[in-house]
PDB file of C-alpha atoms and ligand atoms in Angstrom:
ATOM      1  CA  MET P   6       0.000   0.000   0.000  1.00 98.00           C
ATOM      2  CA  LYS P   7       1.484   3.349  -1.093  1.00 98.00           C
ATOM      3  CA  LEU P   8       1.073   6.802   0.455  1.00 98.00           C
ATOM      4  CA  GLN P   9       0.641   9.562  -2.121  1.00 98.00           C
ATOM      5  CA  LEU P  10       1.324  13.080  -0.862  1.00 98.00           C
ATOM      6  CA  ALA P  11      -0.827  15.632  -2.729  1.00 98.00           C
ATOM      7  CA  LEU P  12       0.779  19.062  -3.032  1.00 98.00           C
ATOM      8  CA  ASP P  13      -1.986  21.415  -4.060  1.00 96.00           C
ATOM      9  CA  GLU P  14      -1.550  24.896  -2.710  1.00 92.00           C
ATOM     10  CA  MET P  15       2.186  25.692  -2.579  1.00 91.00           C
ATOM     11  CA  ASN P  16       4.517  27.454  -4.952  1.00 93.00           C
ATOM     12  CA  LEU P  17       7.327  25.390  -6.427  1.00 96.00           C
ATOM     13  CA  VAL P  18      10.086  26.356  -3.981  1.00 96.00           C
ATOM     14  CA  ASP P  19       7.914  25.888  -0.879  1.00 96.00           C
ATOM     15  CA  ALA P  20       6.574  22.588  -2.242  1.00 97.00           C
ATOM     16  CA  LEU P  21      10.090  21.221  -2.874  1.00 98.00           C
ATOM     17  CA  ARG P  22      11.181  22.183   0.658  1.00 98.00           C
ATOM     18  CA  PHE P  23       8.016  20.720   2.177  1.00 98.00           C
ATOM     19  CA  ALA P  24       8.289  17.461   0.234  1.00 98.00           C
ATOM     20  CA  ASP P  25      11.909  17.097   1.286  1.00 98.00           C
ATOM     21  CA  LYS P  26      10.845  17.181   4.978  1.00 98.00           C
ATOM     22  CA  VAL P  27       8.235  14.404   4.691  1.00 98.00           C
ATOM     23  CA  ALA P  28       9.709  12.394   1.793  1.00 98.00           C
ATOM     24  CA  GLU P  29      10.868   9.440   3.869  1.00 98.00           C
ATOM     25  CA  HIS P  30       7.229   8.594   4.716  1.00 98.00           C
ATOM     26  CA  VAL P  31       5.879   9.075   1.195  1.00 98.00           C
ATOM     27  CA  ASP P  32       5.908   6.787  -1.862  1.00 98.00           C
ATOM     28  CA  ILE P  33       4.311   8.963  -4.559  1.00 98.00           C
ATOM     29  CA  ILE P  34       4.520  12.755  -4.800  1.00 98.00           C
ATOM     30  CA  GLU P  35       1.505  14.342  -6.474  1.00 98.00           C
ATOM     31  CA  VAL P  36       1.931  17.645  -8.260  1.00 98.00           C
ATOM     32  CA  GLY P  37      -1.667  18.661  -7.541  1.00 98.00           C
ATOM     33  CA  THR P  38      -4.178  20.278  -9.872  1.00 98.00           C
ATOM     34  CA  PRO P  39      -3.929  23.857  -8.504  1.00 97.00           C
ATOM     35  CA  PHE P  40      -0.128  23.480  -8.484  1.00 97.00           C
ATOM     36  CA  VAL P  41      -0.091  22.347 -12.133  1.00 97.00           C
ATOM     37  CA  MET P  42      -2.378  25.241 -13.049  1.00 97.00           C
ATOM     38  CA  ASP P  43       0.067  27.626 -11.420  1.00 96.00           C
ATOM     39  CA  GLU P  44       3.392  26.122 -12.494  1.00 95.00           C
ATOM     40  CA  GLY P  45       2.553  23.939 -15.513  1.00 96.00           C
ATOM     41  CA  MET P  46       4.799  20.972 -16.350  1.00 98.00           C
ATOM     42  CA  ARG P  47       7.761  22.795 -14.813  1.00 98.00           C
ATOM     43  CA  GLY P  48       6.451  21.586 -11.439  1.00 97.00           C
ATOM     44  CA  VAL P  49       6.462  17.977 -12.641  1.00 98.00           C
ATOM     45  CA  ARG P  50       9.933  18.297 -14.217  1.00 98.00           C
ATOM     46  CA  GLU P  51      11.443  19.857 -11.090  1.00 98.00           C
ATOM     47  CA  PHE P  52       9.969  17.236  -8.758  1.00 98.00           C
ATOM     48  CA  HIS P  53      11.212  14.477 -11.050  1.00 98.00           C
ATOM     49  CA  ARG P  54      14.675  16.091 -10.981  1.00 98.00           C
ATOM     50  CA  PHE P  55      14.822  16.682  -7.199  1.00 98.00           C
ATOM     51  CA  PHE P  56      13.218  13.357  -6.210  1.00 98.00           C
ATOM     52  CA  PRO P  57      14.569  10.798  -8.722  1.00 97.00           C
ATOM     53  CA  ASP P  58      13.765   7.929  -6.343  1.00 97.00           C
ATOM     54  CA  LYS P  59      10.086   8.891  -5.912  1.00 98.00           C
ATOM     55  CA  GLU P  60       7.247   8.303  -8.314  1.00 98.00           C
ATOM     56  CA  ILE P  61       5.706  11.599  -9.471  1.00 98.00           C
ATOM     57  CA  LEU P  62       2.004  11.953 -10.286  1.00 98.00           C
ATOM     58  CA  ALA P  63       0.728  14.842 -12.395  1.00 98.00           C
ATOM     59  CA  ASP P  64      -2.861  15.519 -11.327  1.00 98.00           C
ATOM     60  CA  LEU P  65      -3.971  16.996 -14.649  1.00 98.00           C
ATOM     61  CA  LYS P  66      -7.606  15.766 -14.375  1.00 98.00           C
ATOM     62  CA  ILE P  67      -7.668  15.538 -18.186  1.00 98.00           C
ATOM     63  CA  MET P  68     -11.096  16.019 -19.808  1.00 98.00           C
ATOM     64  CA  ASP P  69     -10.262  16.189 -23.528  1.00 98.00           C
ATOM     65  CA  GLY P  70      -7.284  15.689 -25.802  1.00 98.00           C
ATOM     66  CA  GLY P  71      -6.284  12.573 -23.868  1.00 98.00           C
ATOM     67  CA  TYR P  72      -3.205  11.532 -25.815  1.00 98.00           C
ATOM     68  CA  LEU P  73      -1.654  15.005 -26.090  1.00 98.00           C
ATOM     69  CA  GLU P  74      -2.289  16.124 -22.510  1.00 98.00           C
ATOM     70  CA  ALA P  75      -1.179  12.852 -20.920  1.00 98.00           C
ATOM     71  CA  SER P  76       1.963  12.996 -23.090  1.00 98.00           C
ATOM     72  CA  TYR P  77       2.876  16.354 -21.538  1.00 98.00           C
ATOM     73  CA  ALA P  78       2.930  14.727 -18.084  1.00 98.00           C
ATOM     74  CA  TYR P  79       4.907  11.667 -19.180  1.00 98.00           C
ATOM     75  CA  GLU P  80       7.408  13.774 -21.174  1.00 98.00           C
ATOM     76  CA  ALA P  81       7.988  15.817 -17.998  1.00 98.00           C
ATOM     77  CA  GLY P  82       8.817  12.651 -16.048  1.00 98.00           C
ATOM     78  CA  ALA P  83       5.515  11.744 -14.396  1.00 98.00           C
ATOM     79  CA  ALA P  84       5.050   8.078 -13.585  1.00 98.00           C
ATOM     80  CA  TYR P  85       1.296   8.685 -13.422  1.00 98.00           C
ATOM     81  CA  ALA P  86      -1.125  11.149 -15.043  1.00 98.00           C
ATOM     82  CA  THR P  87      -4.773  11.553 -14.073  1.00 99.00           C
ATOM     83  CA  ILE P  88      -7.855  11.790 -16.277  1.00 99.00           C
ATOM     84  CA  LEU P  89     -11.473  12.294 -15.257  1.00 99.00           C
ATOM     85  CA  GLY P  90     -13.746   9.257 -15.300  1.00 98.00           C
ATOM     86  CA  VAL P  91     -16.556  11.468 -16.627  1.00 98.00           C
ATOM     87  CA  SER P  92     -14.540  12.075 -19.837  1.00 98.00           C
ATOM     88  CA  ASP P  93     -15.465  10.538 -23.144  1.00 98.00           C
ATOM     89  CA  ASN P  94     -14.258   6.958 -23.626  1.00 98.00           C
ATOM     90  CA  LEU P  95     -12.246   8.124 -26.663  1.00 98.00           C
ATOM     91  CA  THR P  96     -10.373  10.585 -24.436  1.00 98.00           C
ATOM     92  CA  ILE P  97      -9.576   7.857 -21.931  1.00 98.00           C
ATOM     93  CA  GLU P  98      -8.421   5.494 -24.682  1.00 98.00           C
ATOM     94  CA  GLY P  99      -6.156   8.239 -26.062  1.00 98.00           C
ATOM     95  CA  ALA P 100      -4.584   8.928 -22.670  1.00 99.00           C
ATOM     96  CA  LEU P 101      -4.120   5.213 -22.087  1.00 98.00           C
ATOM     97  CA  LYS P 102      -2.319   4.913 -25.433  1.00 98.00           C
ATOM     98  CA  ALA P 103       0.054   7.671 -24.277  1.00 99.00           C
ATOM     99  CA  ALA P 104       0.633   5.784 -21.004  1.00 98.00           C
ATOM    100  CA  ARG P 105       1.473   2.649 -22.970  1.00 98.00           C
ATOM    101  CA  ASP P 106       3.740   4.522 -25.456  1.00 98.00           C
ATOM    102  CA  TYR P 107       5.732   6.041 -22.561  1.00 98.00           C
ATOM    103  CA  ASP P 108       5.506   2.911 -20.382  1.00 98.00           C
ATOM    104  CA  ARG P 109       3.777   4.848 -17.583  1.00 98.00           C
ATOM    105  CA  LYS P 110       0.434   4.560 -15.775  1.00 98.00           C
ATOM    106  CA  LEU P 111      -2.947   6.233 -16.165  1.00 98.00           C
ATOM    107  CA  VAL P 112      -5.114   7.013 -13.130  1.00 98.00           C
ATOM    108  CA  VAL P 113      -8.834   7.585 -13.697  1.00 99.00           C
ATOM    109  CA  ASP P 114     -10.265   9.995 -11.121  1.00 98.00           C
ATOM    110  CA  MET P 115     -13.884   8.942 -10.533  1.00 98.00           C
ATOM    111  CA  ILE P 116     -14.934  12.258  -8.951  1.00 98.00           C
ATOM    112  CA  CYS P 117     -18.549  13.124  -9.883  1.00 98.00           C
ATOM    113  CA  VAL P 118     -19.179   9.786 -11.640  1.00 98.00           C
ATOM    114  CA  GLU P 119     -22.867   9.064 -10.950  1.00 97.00           C
ATOM    115  CA  ASN P 120     -23.109   5.348 -11.728  1.00 98.00           C
ATOM    116  CA  LEU P 121     -19.904   4.065 -10.188  1.00 98.00           C
ATOM    117  CA  PRO P 122     -20.384   0.301 -10.875  1.00 98.00           C
ATOM    118  CA  ALA P 123     -21.172   0.878 -14.567  1.00 98.00           C
ATOM    119  CA  ARG P 124     -18.236   3.253 -15.052  1.00 98.00           C
ATOM    120  CA  ILE P 125     -15.843   0.925 -13.206  1.00 98.00           C
ATOM    121  CA  ALA P 126     -16.849  -1.894 -15.584  1.00 98.00           C
ATOM    122  CA  LYS P 127     -16.278   0.323 -18.632  1.00 98.00           C
ATOM    123  CA  MET P 128     -12.908   1.573 -17.375  1.00 98.00           C
ATOM    124  CA  GLU P 129     -11.779  -2.004 -16.771  1.00 98.00           C
ATOM    125  CA  GLU P 130     -12.966  -2.993 -20.250  1.00 98.00           C
ATOM    126  CA  ILE P 131     -10.811  -0.163 -21.690  1.00 98.00           C
ATOM    127  CA  GLY P 132      -7.957  -1.446 -19.514  1.00 98.00           C
ATOM    128  CA  VAL P 133      -6.960   1.523 -17.351  1.00 98.00           C
ATOM    129  CA  ASP P 134      -4.334   0.952 -14.672  1.00 97.00           C
ATOM    130  CA  ILE P 135      -5.724   2.652 -11.574  1.00 98.00           C
ATOM    131  CA  LEU P 136      -9.209   3.804 -10.497  1.00 99.00           C
ATOM    132  CA  ALA P 137      -9.269   6.601  -7.915  1.00 99.00           C
ATOM    133  CA  VAL P 138     -12.236   7.134  -5.620  1.00 98.00           C
ATOM    134  CA  HIS P 139     -12.292  10.860  -4.876  1.00 98.00           C
ATOM    135  CA  THR P 140     -14.446  13.088  -2.706  1.00 98.00           C
ATOM    136  CA  GLY P 141     -13.456  16.572  -3.834  1.00 97.00           C
ATOM    137  CA  ALA P 142     -12.684  19.575  -1.667  1.00 96.00           C
ATOM    138  CA  ASP P 143     -16.095  21.168  -2.288  1.00 97.00           C
ATOM    139  CA  GLN P 144     -17.900  17.927  -1.407  1.00 97.00           C
ATOM    140  CA  GLN P 145     -15.733  17.562   1.711  1.00 97.00           C
ATOM    141  CA  ALA P 146     -16.800  21.042   2.794  1.00 97.00           C
ATOM    142  CA  ALA P 147     -20.407  19.804   2.552  1.00 98.00           C
ATOM    143  CA  GLY P 148     -19.567  16.931   4.936  1.00 97.00           C
ATOM    144  CA  ARG P 149     -18.868  14.077   2.488  1.00 97.00           C
ATOM    145  CA  GLU P 150     -16.034  11.550   2.737  1.00 98.00           C
ATOM    146  CA  PRO P 151     -14.915   8.809   0.341  1.00 98.00           C
ATOM    147  CA  ILE P 152     -15.440   5.697   2.492  1.00 98.00           C
ATOM    148  CA  GLN P 153     -18.753   4.579   0.934  1.00 98.00           C
ATOM    149  CA  ASP P 154     -17.526   5.066  -2.624  1.00 98.00           C
ATOM    150  CA  LEU P 155     -14.400   3.102  -1.693  1.00 98.00           C
ATOM    151  CA  GLN P 156     -16.618   0.241  -0.520  1.00 98.00           C
ATOM    152  CA  VAL P 157     -18.451   0.287  -3.866  1.00 98.00           C
ATOM    153  CA  MET P 158     -15.105   0.420  -5.680  1.00 98.00           C
ATOM    154  CA  THR P 159     -13.631  -2.560  -3.817  1.00 98.00           C
ATOM    155  CA  GLU P 160     -16.791  -4.571  -4.508  1.00 98.00           C
ATOM    156  CA  HIS P 161     -16.826  -3.870  -8.249  1.00 98.00           C
ATOM    157  CA  ALA P 162     -13.203  -3.401  -9.402  1.00 98.00           C
ATOM    158  CA  LYS P 163     -11.812  -6.717 -10.559  1.00 97.00           C
ATOM    159  CA  LYS P 164      -8.549  -5.839 -12.346  1.00 97.00           C
ATOM    160  CA  ALA P 165      -7.585  -2.204 -11.820  1.00 98.00           C
ATOM    161  CA  GLN P 166      -5.616  -1.025  -8.813  1.00 98.00           C
ATOM    162  CA  ILE P 167      -7.558   1.238  -6.442  1.00 99.00           C
ATOM    163  CA  ALA P 168      -6.646   4.652  -5.026  1.00 99.00           C
ATOM    164  CA  VAL P 169      -8.661   6.801  -2.638  1.00 99.00           C
ATOM    165  CA  ALA P 170      -8.614  10.528  -1.798  1.00 98.00           C
ATOM    166  CA  GLY P 171     -10.727  13.042   0.028  1.00 98.00           C
ATOM    167  CA  GLY P 172      -9.812  14.534   3.360  1.00 98.00           C
ATOM    168  CA  ILE P 173      -8.127  11.421   4.779  1.00 98.00           C
ATOM    169  CA  ASN P 174      -5.990  11.997   7.896  1.00 98.00           C
ATOM    170  CA  SER P 175      -4.263  10.111  10.716  1.00 98.00           C
ATOM    171  CA  LYS P 176      -7.526   9.868  12.687  1.00 98.00           C
ATOM    172  CA  THR P 177      -9.535   8.351   9.824  1.00 98.00           C
ATOM    173  CA  ILE P 178      -6.802   6.334   8.078  1.00 98.00           C
ATOM    174  CA  ASP P 179      -7.654   2.954   9.691  1.00 98.00           C
ATOM    175  CA  LYS P 180     -11.048   2.537   8.018  1.00 98.00           C
ATOM    176  CA  TYR P 181      -9.466   3.194   4.599  1.00 98.00           C
ATOM    177  CA  VAL P 182      -6.573   0.813   5.237  1.00 98.00           C
ATOM    178  CA  ALA P 183      -9.110  -1.875   6.204  1.00 98.00           C
ATOM    179  CA  LEU P 184     -10.482  -1.822   2.635  1.00 98.00           C
ATOM    180  CA  LYS P 185      -6.966  -2.433   1.243  1.00 98.00           C
ATOM    181  CA  PRO P 186      -6.666   0.102  -1.619  1.00 98.00           C
ATOM    182  CA  GLU P 187      -3.269   0.059  -3.359  1.00 98.00           C
ATOM    183  CA  ILE P 188      -2.813   3.844  -2.933  1.00 98.00           C
ATOM    184  CA  ILE P 189      -4.030   6.272  -0.267  1.00 99.00           C
ATOM    185  CA  ILE P 190      -3.811   9.952  -1.217  1.00 99.00           C
ATOM    186  CA  VAL P 191      -3.437  12.622   1.457  1.00 98.00           C
ATOM    187  CA  GLY P 192      -3.147  16.353   0.876  1.00 98.00           C
ATOM    188  CA  SER P 193      -4.412  18.875   3.400  1.00 98.00           C
ATOM    189  CA  ALA P 194      -4.024  16.653   6.481  1.00 98.00           C
ATOM    190  CA  ILE P 195      -0.254  16.637   5.946  1.00 98.00           C
ATOM    191  CA  GLY P 196       0.020  20.012   4.230  1.00 98.00           C
ATOM    192  CA  HIS P 197      -1.859  21.873   6.960  1.00 97.00           C
ATOM    193  CA  ALA P 198      -0.637  19.877   9.969  1.00 98.00           C
ATOM    194  CA  ASP P 199       1.170  21.636  12.826  1.00 98.00           C
ATOM    195  CA  ASP P 200       3.713  18.822  12.548  1.00 98.00           C
ATOM    196  CA  PRO P 201       3.609  17.522   8.943  1.00 98.00           C
ATOM    197  CA  VAL P 202       6.346  14.933   9.532  1.00 98.00           C
ATOM    198  CA  ALA P 203       4.474  13.388  12.487  1.00 98.00           C
ATOM    199  CA  GLU P 204       1.199  13.359  10.520  1.00 98.00           C
ATOM    200  CA  ALA P 205       2.823  11.747   7.465  1.00 98.00           C
ATOM    201  CA  LYS P 206       4.566   9.170   9.675  1.00 98.00           C
ATOM    202  CA  ALA P 207       1.356   8.326  11.560  1.00 98.00           C
ATOM    203  CA  ILE P 208      -0.511   7.810   8.284  1.00 98.00           C
ATOM    204  CA  LYS P 209       2.266   5.717   6.734  1.00 98.00           C
ATOM    205  CA  ASP P 210       2.678   3.641   9.900  1.00 98.00           C
ATOM    206  CA  ALA P 211      -1.055   2.817   9.842  1.00 98.00           C
ATOM    207  CA  MET P 212      -0.562   1.454   6.326  1.00 97.00           C
ATOM    208  CA  LEU P 213       2.254  -0.944   7.230  1.00 94.00           C
TER     209      LEU P 213
HETATM  210  O1  LIG Y   3      -7.170  16.080  -6.015  1.00 97.87           O
HETATM  211  C1  LIG Y   3      -7.288  16.831  -5.087  1.00 97.87           C
HETATM  212  C2  LIG Y   3      -8.232  17.988  -5.127  1.00 97.87           C
HETATM  213  O2  LIG Y   3      -9.107  17.833  -6.228  1.00 97.87           O
HETATM  214  C3  LIG Y   3      -7.495  19.295  -5.314  1.00 97.87           C
HETATM  215  O3  LIG Y   3      -6.856  19.307  -6.563  1.00 97.87           O
HETATM  216  C4  LIG Y   3      -6.480  16.612  -3.837  1.00 97.87           C
HETATM  217  O4  LIG Y   3      -5.145  16.527  -4.184  1.00 97.87           O
HETATM  218  C5  LIG Y   3      -6.924  15.335  -3.129  1.00 97.87           C
HETATM  219  O5  LIG Y   3      -8.286  15.428  -2.814  1.00 97.87           O
HETATM  220  C6  LIG Y   3      -6.132  15.080  -1.842  1.00 97.87           C
HETATM  221  O6  LIG Y   3      -6.240  16.196  -0.995  1.00 97.87           O
HETATM  222  P1  LIG Y   3      -7.052  16.133   0.404  1.00 97.87           P
HETATM  223  O7  LIG Y   3      -8.486  15.833   0.053  1.00 97.87           O
HETATM  224  O8  LIG Y   3      -6.853  17.498   0.977  1.00 97.87           O
HETATM  225  O9  LIG Y   3      -6.435  15.052   1.235  1.00 97.87           O
END
């Protein structure tokens, strides 16, 4: 089980310094969507350069132009790029072709997918690598968390690896670990912690 640190709200220099502090507890470093919007692929390239031993994820949340946009992430050194599960199947197939051409992985973010079982089946038919259950920041603010969608995901996903994100922290980690996803994604709990190293360690320790 891997811990993915999501870096969403920092500039490049602060994010590199922050990641360096918590890196020993983290397996995948996510260059988050707001970060990518701010810094572009430079953020992905710099993280790949500074952390050659870590896997880098570019959280592009691709919606169109699957092959081209995923290629940007892989060219910059990302091991993973993300695409939205609500995208057209052609877009997902294009991004998956890019993943195969670069020998990298494609993560489908299932945020806002209404019929999760049907979309999981379609994504597995297309052959995507990883399906990510995701309760977004706006949904979290309305009191939602990803545990029920993770239960649906673990019941229906037969081939793809599973990731989960959405406000997970050291107090809630155990119920997510119990469902055995391959990747647990944590952003604000570590990023906003008084002691980020202790929070990252507590989360990683719960996964061991
Ligand atoms: O993907 C994310 C969100 O949409 C902002 O881009 C976050 O990286 C992801 O949800 C993890 O962050 P937390 O929910 O704060 O743990």
